[in-house]
Short mmCIF file of C-alpha atoms and ligand atoms in Angstrom, two decimals:
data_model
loop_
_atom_site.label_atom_id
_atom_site.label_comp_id
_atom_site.label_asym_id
_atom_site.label_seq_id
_atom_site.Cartn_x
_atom_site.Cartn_y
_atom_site.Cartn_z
CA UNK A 1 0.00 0.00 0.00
CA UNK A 2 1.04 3.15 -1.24
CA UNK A 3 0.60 6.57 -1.38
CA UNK A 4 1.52 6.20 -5.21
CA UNK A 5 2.01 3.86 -7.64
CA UNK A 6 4.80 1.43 -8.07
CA UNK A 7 6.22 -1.29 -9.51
CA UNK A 8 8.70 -3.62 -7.71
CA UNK A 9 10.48 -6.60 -9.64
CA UNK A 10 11.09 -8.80 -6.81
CA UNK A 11 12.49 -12.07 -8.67
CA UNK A 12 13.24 -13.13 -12.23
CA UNK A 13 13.19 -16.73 -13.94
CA UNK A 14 14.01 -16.52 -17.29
CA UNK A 15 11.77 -14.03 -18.79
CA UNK A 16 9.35 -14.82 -16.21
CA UNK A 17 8.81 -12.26 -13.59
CA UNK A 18 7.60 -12.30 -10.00
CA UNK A 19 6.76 -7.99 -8.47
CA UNK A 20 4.00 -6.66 -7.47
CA UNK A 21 2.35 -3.44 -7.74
CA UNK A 22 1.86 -0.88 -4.78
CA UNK A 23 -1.52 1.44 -5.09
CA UNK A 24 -2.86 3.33 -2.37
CA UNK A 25 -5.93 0.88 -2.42
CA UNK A 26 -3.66 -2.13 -2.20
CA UNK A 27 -0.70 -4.18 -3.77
CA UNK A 28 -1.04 -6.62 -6.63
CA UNK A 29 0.89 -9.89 -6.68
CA UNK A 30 2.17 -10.10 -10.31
CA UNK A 31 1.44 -12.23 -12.10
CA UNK A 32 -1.81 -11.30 -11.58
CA UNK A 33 -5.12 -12.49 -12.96
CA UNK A 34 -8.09 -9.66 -12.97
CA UNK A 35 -11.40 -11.06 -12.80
CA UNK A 36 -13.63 -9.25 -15.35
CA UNK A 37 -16.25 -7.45 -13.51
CA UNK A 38 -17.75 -5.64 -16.82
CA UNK A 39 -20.72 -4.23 -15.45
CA UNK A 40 -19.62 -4.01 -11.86
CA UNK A 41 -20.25 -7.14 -11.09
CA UNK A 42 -17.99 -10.95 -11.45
CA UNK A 43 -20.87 -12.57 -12.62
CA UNK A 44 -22.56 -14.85 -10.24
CA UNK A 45 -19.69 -14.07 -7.97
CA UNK A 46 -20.15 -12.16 -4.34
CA UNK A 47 -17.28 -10.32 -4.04
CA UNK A 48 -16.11 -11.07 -0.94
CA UNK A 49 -15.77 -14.41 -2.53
CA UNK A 50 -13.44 -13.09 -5.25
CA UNK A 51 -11.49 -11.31 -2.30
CA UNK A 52 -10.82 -14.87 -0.84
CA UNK A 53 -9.90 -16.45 -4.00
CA UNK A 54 -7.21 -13.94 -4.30
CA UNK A 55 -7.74 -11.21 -6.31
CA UNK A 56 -5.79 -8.68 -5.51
CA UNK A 57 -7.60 -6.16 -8.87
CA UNK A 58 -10.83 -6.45 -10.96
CA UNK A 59 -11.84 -5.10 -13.64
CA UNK A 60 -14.78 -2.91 -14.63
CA UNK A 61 -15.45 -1.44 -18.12
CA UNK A 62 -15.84 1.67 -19.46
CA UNK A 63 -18.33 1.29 -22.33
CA UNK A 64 -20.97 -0.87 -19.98
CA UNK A 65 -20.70 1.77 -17.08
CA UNK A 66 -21.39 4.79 -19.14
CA UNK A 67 -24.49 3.64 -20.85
CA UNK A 68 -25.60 1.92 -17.23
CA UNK A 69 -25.63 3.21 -14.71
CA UNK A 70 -24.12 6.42 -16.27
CA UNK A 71 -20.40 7.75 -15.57
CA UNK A 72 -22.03 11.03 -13.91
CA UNK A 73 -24.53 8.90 -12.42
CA UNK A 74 -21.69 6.46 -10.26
CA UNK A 75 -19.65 9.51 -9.59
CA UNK A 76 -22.76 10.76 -8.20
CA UNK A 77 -23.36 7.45 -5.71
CA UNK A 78 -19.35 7.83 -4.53
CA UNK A 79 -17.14 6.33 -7.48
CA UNK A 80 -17.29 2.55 -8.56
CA UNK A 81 -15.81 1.45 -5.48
CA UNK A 82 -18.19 2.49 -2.98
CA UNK A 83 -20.98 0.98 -5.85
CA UNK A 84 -20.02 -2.38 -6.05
CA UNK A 85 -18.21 -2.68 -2.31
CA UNK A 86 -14.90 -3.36 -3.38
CA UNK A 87 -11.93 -1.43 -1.91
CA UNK A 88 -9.07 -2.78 -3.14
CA UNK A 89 -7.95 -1.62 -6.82
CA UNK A 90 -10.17 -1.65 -10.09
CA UNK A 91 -8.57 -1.32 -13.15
CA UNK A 92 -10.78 -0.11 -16.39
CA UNK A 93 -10.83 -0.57 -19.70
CA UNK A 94 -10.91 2.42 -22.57
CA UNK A 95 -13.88 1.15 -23.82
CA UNK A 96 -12.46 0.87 -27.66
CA UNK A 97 -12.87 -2.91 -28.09
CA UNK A 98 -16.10 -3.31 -26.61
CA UNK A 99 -17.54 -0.51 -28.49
CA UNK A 100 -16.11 -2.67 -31.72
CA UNK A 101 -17.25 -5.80 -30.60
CA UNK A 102 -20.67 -5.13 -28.85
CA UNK A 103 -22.32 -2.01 -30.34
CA UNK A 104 -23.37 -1.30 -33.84
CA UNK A 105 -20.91 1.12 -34.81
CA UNK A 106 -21.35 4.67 -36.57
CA UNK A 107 -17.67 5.69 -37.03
CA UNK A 108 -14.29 5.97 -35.55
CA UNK A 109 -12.35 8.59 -36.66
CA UNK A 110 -9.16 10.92 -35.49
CA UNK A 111 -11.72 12.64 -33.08
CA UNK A 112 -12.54 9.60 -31.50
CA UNK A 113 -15.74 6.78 -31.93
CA UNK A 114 -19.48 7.81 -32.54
CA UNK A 115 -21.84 4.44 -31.99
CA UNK A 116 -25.44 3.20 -31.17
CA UNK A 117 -25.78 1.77 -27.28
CA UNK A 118 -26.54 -2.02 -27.45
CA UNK A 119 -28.50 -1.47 -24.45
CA UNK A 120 -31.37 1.39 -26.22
CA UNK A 121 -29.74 2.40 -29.54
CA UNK A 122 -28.53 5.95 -28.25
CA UNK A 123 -25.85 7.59 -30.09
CA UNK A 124 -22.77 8.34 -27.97
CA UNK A 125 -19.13 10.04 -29.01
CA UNK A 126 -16.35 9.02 -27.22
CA UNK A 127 -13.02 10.75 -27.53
CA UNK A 128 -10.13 9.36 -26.05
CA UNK A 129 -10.52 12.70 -23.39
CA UNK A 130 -14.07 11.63 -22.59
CA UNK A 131 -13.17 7.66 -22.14
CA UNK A 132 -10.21 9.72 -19.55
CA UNK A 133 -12.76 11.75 -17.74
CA UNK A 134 -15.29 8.53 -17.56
CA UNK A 135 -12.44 6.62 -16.07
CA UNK A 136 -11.87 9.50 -13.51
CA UNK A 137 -15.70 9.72 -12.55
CA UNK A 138 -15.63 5.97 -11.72
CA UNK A 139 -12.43 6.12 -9.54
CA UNK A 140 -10.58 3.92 -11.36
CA UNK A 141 -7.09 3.19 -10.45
CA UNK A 142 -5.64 2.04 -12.94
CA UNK A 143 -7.01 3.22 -16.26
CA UNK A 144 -6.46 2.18 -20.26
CA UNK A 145 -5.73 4.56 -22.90
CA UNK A 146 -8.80 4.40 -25.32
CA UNK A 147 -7.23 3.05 -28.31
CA UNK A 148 -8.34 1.11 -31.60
CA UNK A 149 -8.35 -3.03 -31.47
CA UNK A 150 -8.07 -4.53 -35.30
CA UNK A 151 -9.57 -8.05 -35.55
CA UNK A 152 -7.53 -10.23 -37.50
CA UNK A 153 -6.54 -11.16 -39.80
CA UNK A 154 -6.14 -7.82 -41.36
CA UNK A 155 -4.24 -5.96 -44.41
CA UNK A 156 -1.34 -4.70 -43.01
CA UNK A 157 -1.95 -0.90 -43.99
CA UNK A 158 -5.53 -1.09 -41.99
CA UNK A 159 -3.29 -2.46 -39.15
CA UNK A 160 -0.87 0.47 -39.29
CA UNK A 161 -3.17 2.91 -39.48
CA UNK A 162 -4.70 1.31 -36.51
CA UNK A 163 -1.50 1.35 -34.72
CA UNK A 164 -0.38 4.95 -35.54
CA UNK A 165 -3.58 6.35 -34.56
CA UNK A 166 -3.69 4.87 -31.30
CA UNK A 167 -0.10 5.73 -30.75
CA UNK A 168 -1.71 9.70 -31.07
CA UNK A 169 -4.48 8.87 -28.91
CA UNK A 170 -2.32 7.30 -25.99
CA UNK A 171 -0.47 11.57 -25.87
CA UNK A 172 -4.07 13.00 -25.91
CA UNK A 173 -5.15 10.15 -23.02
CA UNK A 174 -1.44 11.07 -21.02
CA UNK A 175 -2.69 14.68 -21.47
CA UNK A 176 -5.95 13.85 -20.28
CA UNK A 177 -4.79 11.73 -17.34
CA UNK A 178 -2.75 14.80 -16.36
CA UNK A 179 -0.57 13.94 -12.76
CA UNK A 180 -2.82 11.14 -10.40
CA UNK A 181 -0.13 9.87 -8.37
CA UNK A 182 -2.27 7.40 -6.50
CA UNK A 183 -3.53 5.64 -10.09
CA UNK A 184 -2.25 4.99 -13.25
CA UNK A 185 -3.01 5.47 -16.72
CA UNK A 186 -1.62 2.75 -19.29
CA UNK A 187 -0.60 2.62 -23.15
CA UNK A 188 -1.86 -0.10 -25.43
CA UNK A 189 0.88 -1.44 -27.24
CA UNK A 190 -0.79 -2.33 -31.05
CA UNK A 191 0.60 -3.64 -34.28
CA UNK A 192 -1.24 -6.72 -34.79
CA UNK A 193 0.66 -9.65 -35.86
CA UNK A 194 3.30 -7.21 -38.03
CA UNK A 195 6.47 -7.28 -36.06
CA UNK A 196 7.69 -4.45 -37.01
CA UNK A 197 4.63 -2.41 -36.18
CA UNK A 198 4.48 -3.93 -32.59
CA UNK A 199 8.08 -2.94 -31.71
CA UNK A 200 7.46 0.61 -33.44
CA UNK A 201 4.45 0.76 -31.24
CA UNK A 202 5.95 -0.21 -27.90
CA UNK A 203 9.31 2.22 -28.27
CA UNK A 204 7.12 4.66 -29.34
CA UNK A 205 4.50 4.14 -26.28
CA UNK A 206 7.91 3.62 -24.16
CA UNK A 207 8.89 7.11 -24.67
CA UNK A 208 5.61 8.54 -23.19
CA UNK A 209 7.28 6.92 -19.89
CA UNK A 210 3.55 5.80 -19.01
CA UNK A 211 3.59 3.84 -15.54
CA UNK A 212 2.47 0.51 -17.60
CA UNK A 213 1.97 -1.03 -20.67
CA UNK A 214 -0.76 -3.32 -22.05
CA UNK A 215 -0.44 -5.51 -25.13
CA UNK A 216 -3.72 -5.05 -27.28
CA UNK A 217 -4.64 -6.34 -30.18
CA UNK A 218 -3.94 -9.96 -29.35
CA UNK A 219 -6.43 -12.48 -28.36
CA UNK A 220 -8.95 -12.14 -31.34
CA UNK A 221 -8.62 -15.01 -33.01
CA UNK A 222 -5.08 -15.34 -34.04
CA UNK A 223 -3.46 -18.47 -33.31
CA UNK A 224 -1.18 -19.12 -30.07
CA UNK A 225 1.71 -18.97 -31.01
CA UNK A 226 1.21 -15.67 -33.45
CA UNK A 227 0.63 -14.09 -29.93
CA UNK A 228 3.24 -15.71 -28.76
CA UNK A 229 5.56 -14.12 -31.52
CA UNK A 230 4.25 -11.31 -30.57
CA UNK A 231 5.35 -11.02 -26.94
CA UNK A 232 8.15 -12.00 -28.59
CA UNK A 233 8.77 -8.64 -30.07
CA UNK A 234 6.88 -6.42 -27.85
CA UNK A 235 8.39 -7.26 -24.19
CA UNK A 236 11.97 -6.55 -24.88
CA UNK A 237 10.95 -3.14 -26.23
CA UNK A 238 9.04 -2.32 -23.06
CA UNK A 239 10.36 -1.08 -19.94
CA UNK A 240 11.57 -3.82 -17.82
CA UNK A 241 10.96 -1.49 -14.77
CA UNK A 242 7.11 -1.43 -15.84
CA UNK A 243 4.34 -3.69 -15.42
CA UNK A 244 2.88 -5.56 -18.70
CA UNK A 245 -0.42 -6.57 -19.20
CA UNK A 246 -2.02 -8.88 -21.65
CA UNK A 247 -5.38 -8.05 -22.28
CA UNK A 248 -7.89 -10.81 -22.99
CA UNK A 249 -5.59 -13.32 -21.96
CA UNK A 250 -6.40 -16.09 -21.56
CA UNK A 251 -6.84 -20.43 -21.39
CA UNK A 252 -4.39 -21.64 -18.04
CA UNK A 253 -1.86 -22.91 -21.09
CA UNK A 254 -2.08 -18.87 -22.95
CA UNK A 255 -1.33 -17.54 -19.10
CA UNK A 256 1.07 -20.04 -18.30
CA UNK A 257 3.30 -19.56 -22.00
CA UNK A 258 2.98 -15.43 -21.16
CA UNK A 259 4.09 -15.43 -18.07
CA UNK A 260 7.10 -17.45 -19.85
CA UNK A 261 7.50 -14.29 -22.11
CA UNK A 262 7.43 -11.48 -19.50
CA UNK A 263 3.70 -10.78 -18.94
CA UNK A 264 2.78 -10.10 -15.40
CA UNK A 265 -1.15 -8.96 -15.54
CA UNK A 266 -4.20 -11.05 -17.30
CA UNK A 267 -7.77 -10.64 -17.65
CA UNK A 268 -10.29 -13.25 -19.12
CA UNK A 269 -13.95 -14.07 -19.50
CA UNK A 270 -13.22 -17.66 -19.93
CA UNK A 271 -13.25 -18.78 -16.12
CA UNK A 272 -16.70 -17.08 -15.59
CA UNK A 273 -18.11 -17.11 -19.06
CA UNK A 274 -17.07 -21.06 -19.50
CA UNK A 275 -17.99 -21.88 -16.01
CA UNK A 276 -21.62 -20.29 -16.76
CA UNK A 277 -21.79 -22.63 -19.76
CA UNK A 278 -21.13 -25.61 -17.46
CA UNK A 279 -17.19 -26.00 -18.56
CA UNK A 280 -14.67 -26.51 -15.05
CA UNK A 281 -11.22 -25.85 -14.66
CA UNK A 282 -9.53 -28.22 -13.01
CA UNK A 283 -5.83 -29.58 -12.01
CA UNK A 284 -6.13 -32.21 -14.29
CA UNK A 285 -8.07 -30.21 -16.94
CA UNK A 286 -11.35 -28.91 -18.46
CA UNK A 287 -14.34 -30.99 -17.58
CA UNK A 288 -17.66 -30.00 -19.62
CA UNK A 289 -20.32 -31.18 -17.44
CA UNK A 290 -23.54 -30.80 -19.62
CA UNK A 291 -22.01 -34.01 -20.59
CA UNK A 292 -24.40 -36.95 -20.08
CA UNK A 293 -21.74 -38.99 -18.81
CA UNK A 294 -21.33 -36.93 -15.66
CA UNK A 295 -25.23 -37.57 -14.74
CA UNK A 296 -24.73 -40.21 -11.94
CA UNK A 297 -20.80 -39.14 -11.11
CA UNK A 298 -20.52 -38.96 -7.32
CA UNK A 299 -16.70 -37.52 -7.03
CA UNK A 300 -16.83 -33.98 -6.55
CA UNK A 301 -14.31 -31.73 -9.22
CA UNK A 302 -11.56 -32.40 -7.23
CA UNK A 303 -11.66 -33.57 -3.57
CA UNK A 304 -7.77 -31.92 -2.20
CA UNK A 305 -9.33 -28.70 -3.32
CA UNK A 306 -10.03 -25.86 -0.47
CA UNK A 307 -12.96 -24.12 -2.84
CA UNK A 308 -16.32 -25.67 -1.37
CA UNK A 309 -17.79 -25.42 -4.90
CA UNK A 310 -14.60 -28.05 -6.13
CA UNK A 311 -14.83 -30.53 -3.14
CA UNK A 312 -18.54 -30.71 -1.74
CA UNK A 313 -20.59 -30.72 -4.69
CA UNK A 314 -21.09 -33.87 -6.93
CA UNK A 315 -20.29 -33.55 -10.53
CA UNK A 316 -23.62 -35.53 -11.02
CA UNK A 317 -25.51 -32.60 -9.16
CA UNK A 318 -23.30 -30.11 -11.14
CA UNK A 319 -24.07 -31.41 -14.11
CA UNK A 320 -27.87 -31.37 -13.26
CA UNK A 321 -27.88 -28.10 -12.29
CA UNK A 322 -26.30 -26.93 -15.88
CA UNK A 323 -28.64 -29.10 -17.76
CA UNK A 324 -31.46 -27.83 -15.44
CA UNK A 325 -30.35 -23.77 -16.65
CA UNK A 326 -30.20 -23.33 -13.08
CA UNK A 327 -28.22 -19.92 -11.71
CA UNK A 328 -26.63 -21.94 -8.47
CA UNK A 329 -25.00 -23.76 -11.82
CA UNK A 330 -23.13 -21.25 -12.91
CA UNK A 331 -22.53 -19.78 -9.14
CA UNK A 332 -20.42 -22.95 -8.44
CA UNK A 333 -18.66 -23.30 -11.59
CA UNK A 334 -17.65 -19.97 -12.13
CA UNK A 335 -16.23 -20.24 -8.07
CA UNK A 336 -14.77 -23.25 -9.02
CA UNK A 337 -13.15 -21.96 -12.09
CA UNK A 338 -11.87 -18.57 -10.41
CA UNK A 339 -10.30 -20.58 -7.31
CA UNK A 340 -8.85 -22.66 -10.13
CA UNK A 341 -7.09 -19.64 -11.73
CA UNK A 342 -5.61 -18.02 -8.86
CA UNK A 343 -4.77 -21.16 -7.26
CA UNK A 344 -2.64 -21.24 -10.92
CA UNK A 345 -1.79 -17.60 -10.27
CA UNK A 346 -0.29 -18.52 -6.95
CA UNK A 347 1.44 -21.69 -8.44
CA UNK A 348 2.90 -19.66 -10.87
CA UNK A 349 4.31 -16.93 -8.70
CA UNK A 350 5.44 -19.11 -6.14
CA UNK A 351 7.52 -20.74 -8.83
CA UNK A 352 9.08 -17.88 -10.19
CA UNK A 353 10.59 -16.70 -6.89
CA UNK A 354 11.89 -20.41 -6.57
CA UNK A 355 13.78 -20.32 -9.59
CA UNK A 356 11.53 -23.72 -11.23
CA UNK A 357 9.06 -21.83 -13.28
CA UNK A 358 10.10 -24.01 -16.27
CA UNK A 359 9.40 -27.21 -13.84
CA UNK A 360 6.05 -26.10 -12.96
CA UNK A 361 4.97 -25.40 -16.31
CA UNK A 362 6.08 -28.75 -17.39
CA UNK A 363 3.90 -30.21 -14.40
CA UNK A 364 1.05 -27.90 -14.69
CA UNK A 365 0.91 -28.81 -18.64
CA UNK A 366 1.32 -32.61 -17.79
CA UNK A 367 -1.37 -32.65 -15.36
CA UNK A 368 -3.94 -31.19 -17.62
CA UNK A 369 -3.16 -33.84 -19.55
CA UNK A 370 -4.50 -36.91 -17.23
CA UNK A 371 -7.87 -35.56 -18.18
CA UNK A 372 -10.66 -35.87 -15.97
CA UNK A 373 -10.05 -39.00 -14.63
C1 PK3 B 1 -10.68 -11.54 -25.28
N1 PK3 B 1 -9.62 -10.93 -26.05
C2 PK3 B 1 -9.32 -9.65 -25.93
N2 PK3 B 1 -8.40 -9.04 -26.72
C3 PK3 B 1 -8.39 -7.74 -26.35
C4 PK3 B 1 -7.68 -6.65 -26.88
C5 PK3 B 1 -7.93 -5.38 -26.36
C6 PK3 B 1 -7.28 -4.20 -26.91
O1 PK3 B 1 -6.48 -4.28 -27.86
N3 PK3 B 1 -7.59 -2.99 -26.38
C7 PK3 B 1 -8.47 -2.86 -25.33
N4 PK3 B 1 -8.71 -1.62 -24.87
N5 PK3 B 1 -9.08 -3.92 -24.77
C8 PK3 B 1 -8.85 -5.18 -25.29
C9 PK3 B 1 -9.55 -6.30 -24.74
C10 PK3 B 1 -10.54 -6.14 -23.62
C11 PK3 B 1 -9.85 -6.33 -22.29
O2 PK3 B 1 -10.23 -7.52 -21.75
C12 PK3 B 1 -9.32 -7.57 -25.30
N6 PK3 B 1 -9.89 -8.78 -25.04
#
């Protein structure tokens, strides 16, 4: 806990790092996974339950929270924190990707990105300065540039153009963000899956001397090792000093292959999205239980676990509940699959700092493999 925010490297493994980050609402363990709290809420998650998980930082999103409940409107009820109960860092995103992926969209142009709500068809503008002031009305500490995602595959001039605009946004978000020592404002590193444009993109970002650095633009479909590549590229020509988050990331194997190239933040649906769908995380892999064959399967998930939802409940009740549509379904799986990832999370770090992170991959990976069992 700090009156400002920092970064501490406190072990190395390769290109696998162990720090943590110091805000005056708390530290982070990195590596770090975020639970996604898009709407102010982990769904089907209390909070206090994601506290004893081990989240040390959620995240809530900027396009959701503007159209509902309205920016003005939770600055009006005490920030996003006193909203939703949660003390302890909240980082936000810009907004950009969900506006591509969830809204019909107008335009996007050097001013910023005109769309329709998917919520009641409104028009909104959002300039990189207005996704900066929404950002500060919710009390966000840690907040994302607004910058422009391209899906790919893409032509190479639609990615640079991308790439070089969001480069100009991240000064007019810096400029926006002004001095908040307590909270941080964070570049976008984009580029796609050109090599050239990500490293032009991070030195470029570097220079800003922003107090992080996400890796966008990954995560949409490419294949794993093209990210991979990526990080490749991109680390190196961050700060080492500097925290580095992949956004979007990922499946326990995407995590566990980024942390091996340098990333020390994640965020991902999958463990609450999947787990509402009836798919558990588990040591020894995924399990989809709207499978029939799970119907009369006594054994909970996994019995050595300490998450009540992984050791008291039958996978034959789990799976009824998912067939049934039930919510308590998707209650227990998505606890289930959050204790699994920051059980992983924990894993992970405590291997770093022990110097066997290449071991514990190499277990982790080999475990998954034994199936369900
Ligand atoms: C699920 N994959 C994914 N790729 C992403 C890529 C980006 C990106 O390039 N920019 C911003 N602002 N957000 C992103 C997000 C939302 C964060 O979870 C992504 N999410």
């Amino acid at each position: 806990m700090t009156e400002t925010f920092q970064f501490k490297l406190l072990a190395t493994d390769g290109k696998a790092r162990r720090g943590e980050v110091s805000m005056p609402r708390g530290t982070i363990r990195t590596p770090a996974f975020m639970p996604v709290g898009t709407v102010g809420t982990v769904k089907a998650m209390y909070l206090d339950q994601v506290r004893e998980l081990g989240a040390d930082i959620i995240l809530g999103n900027t396009y959701h929270l503007m159209l509902r409940p309205g920016a003005e409107r939770v600055a009006r009820l005490g920030g996003l924190h006193n909203f939703i109960r949660w003390d302890r860092p909240i980082l936000t995103d810009s907004g950009g990707f969900q506006v591509m992926s969830l809204s019909s969209l107008r335009k996007l142009n050097e001013q910023g990105v005109t769309f329709k709500s998917h919520v009641d068809g409104a028009l909104y503008h959002m300039s990189p300065e207005r996704s900066i002031e929404i950002q500060g009305l919710l009390d966000s500490d840690i907040q994302m540039q607004l910058d422009e995602c391209v899906a790919l595959p893409a032509e190479p001039n639609e990615i640079e153009r991308a790439m070089e605009m969001s480069l100009r946004w991240a000064e007019r978000c810096k400029a926006a963000f002004g001095d908040q020592p307590g909270k941080a404002m964070f570049g976008i590193v984009q580029g796609g899956d050109i090599p050239k444009l990500r490293e032009r993109s991070a030195l470029a970002l570097r220079d800003l001397d922003l107090k992080g650095y996400a890796v966008g633009g990954l995560a949409v479909g490419e294949p794993q090792e093209v990210m991979l590549d990526m990080l490749d590229v991109t680390c190196p020509a961050l700060p080492a000093e500097k925290p580095r988050y992949l956004m979007g990331v990922g499946t326990p194997d995407d995590i566990l292959k980024s942390v091996a190239h340098g990333i020390d933040m994640f965020d991902c649906v999958m463990p609450t999205r999947s787990g509402r769908h009836g798919l558990a995380f588990t040591r020894y892999g995924r399990i989809n239980l709207r499978n029939a064959r799970h119907a009369e399967d006594t054994r909970p998930l996994d019995e050595q676990s300490t998450c009540p939802a992984t050791r008291d409940y039958s996978r034959a009740y789990l799976h009824h509940l998912i067939r049934s549509n039930e919510s308590l379904g998707g209650m227990l799986l998505s606890w289930n699959n959050l204790a699994y990832y920051q059980e992983l999370m924990a894993g992970i770090r405590k291997a770093i700092e022990e110097g066997r992170y290449a071991d514990f991959m190499a277990e982790t990976q080999e475990n998954w493999k034994r199936g369900d069992l």
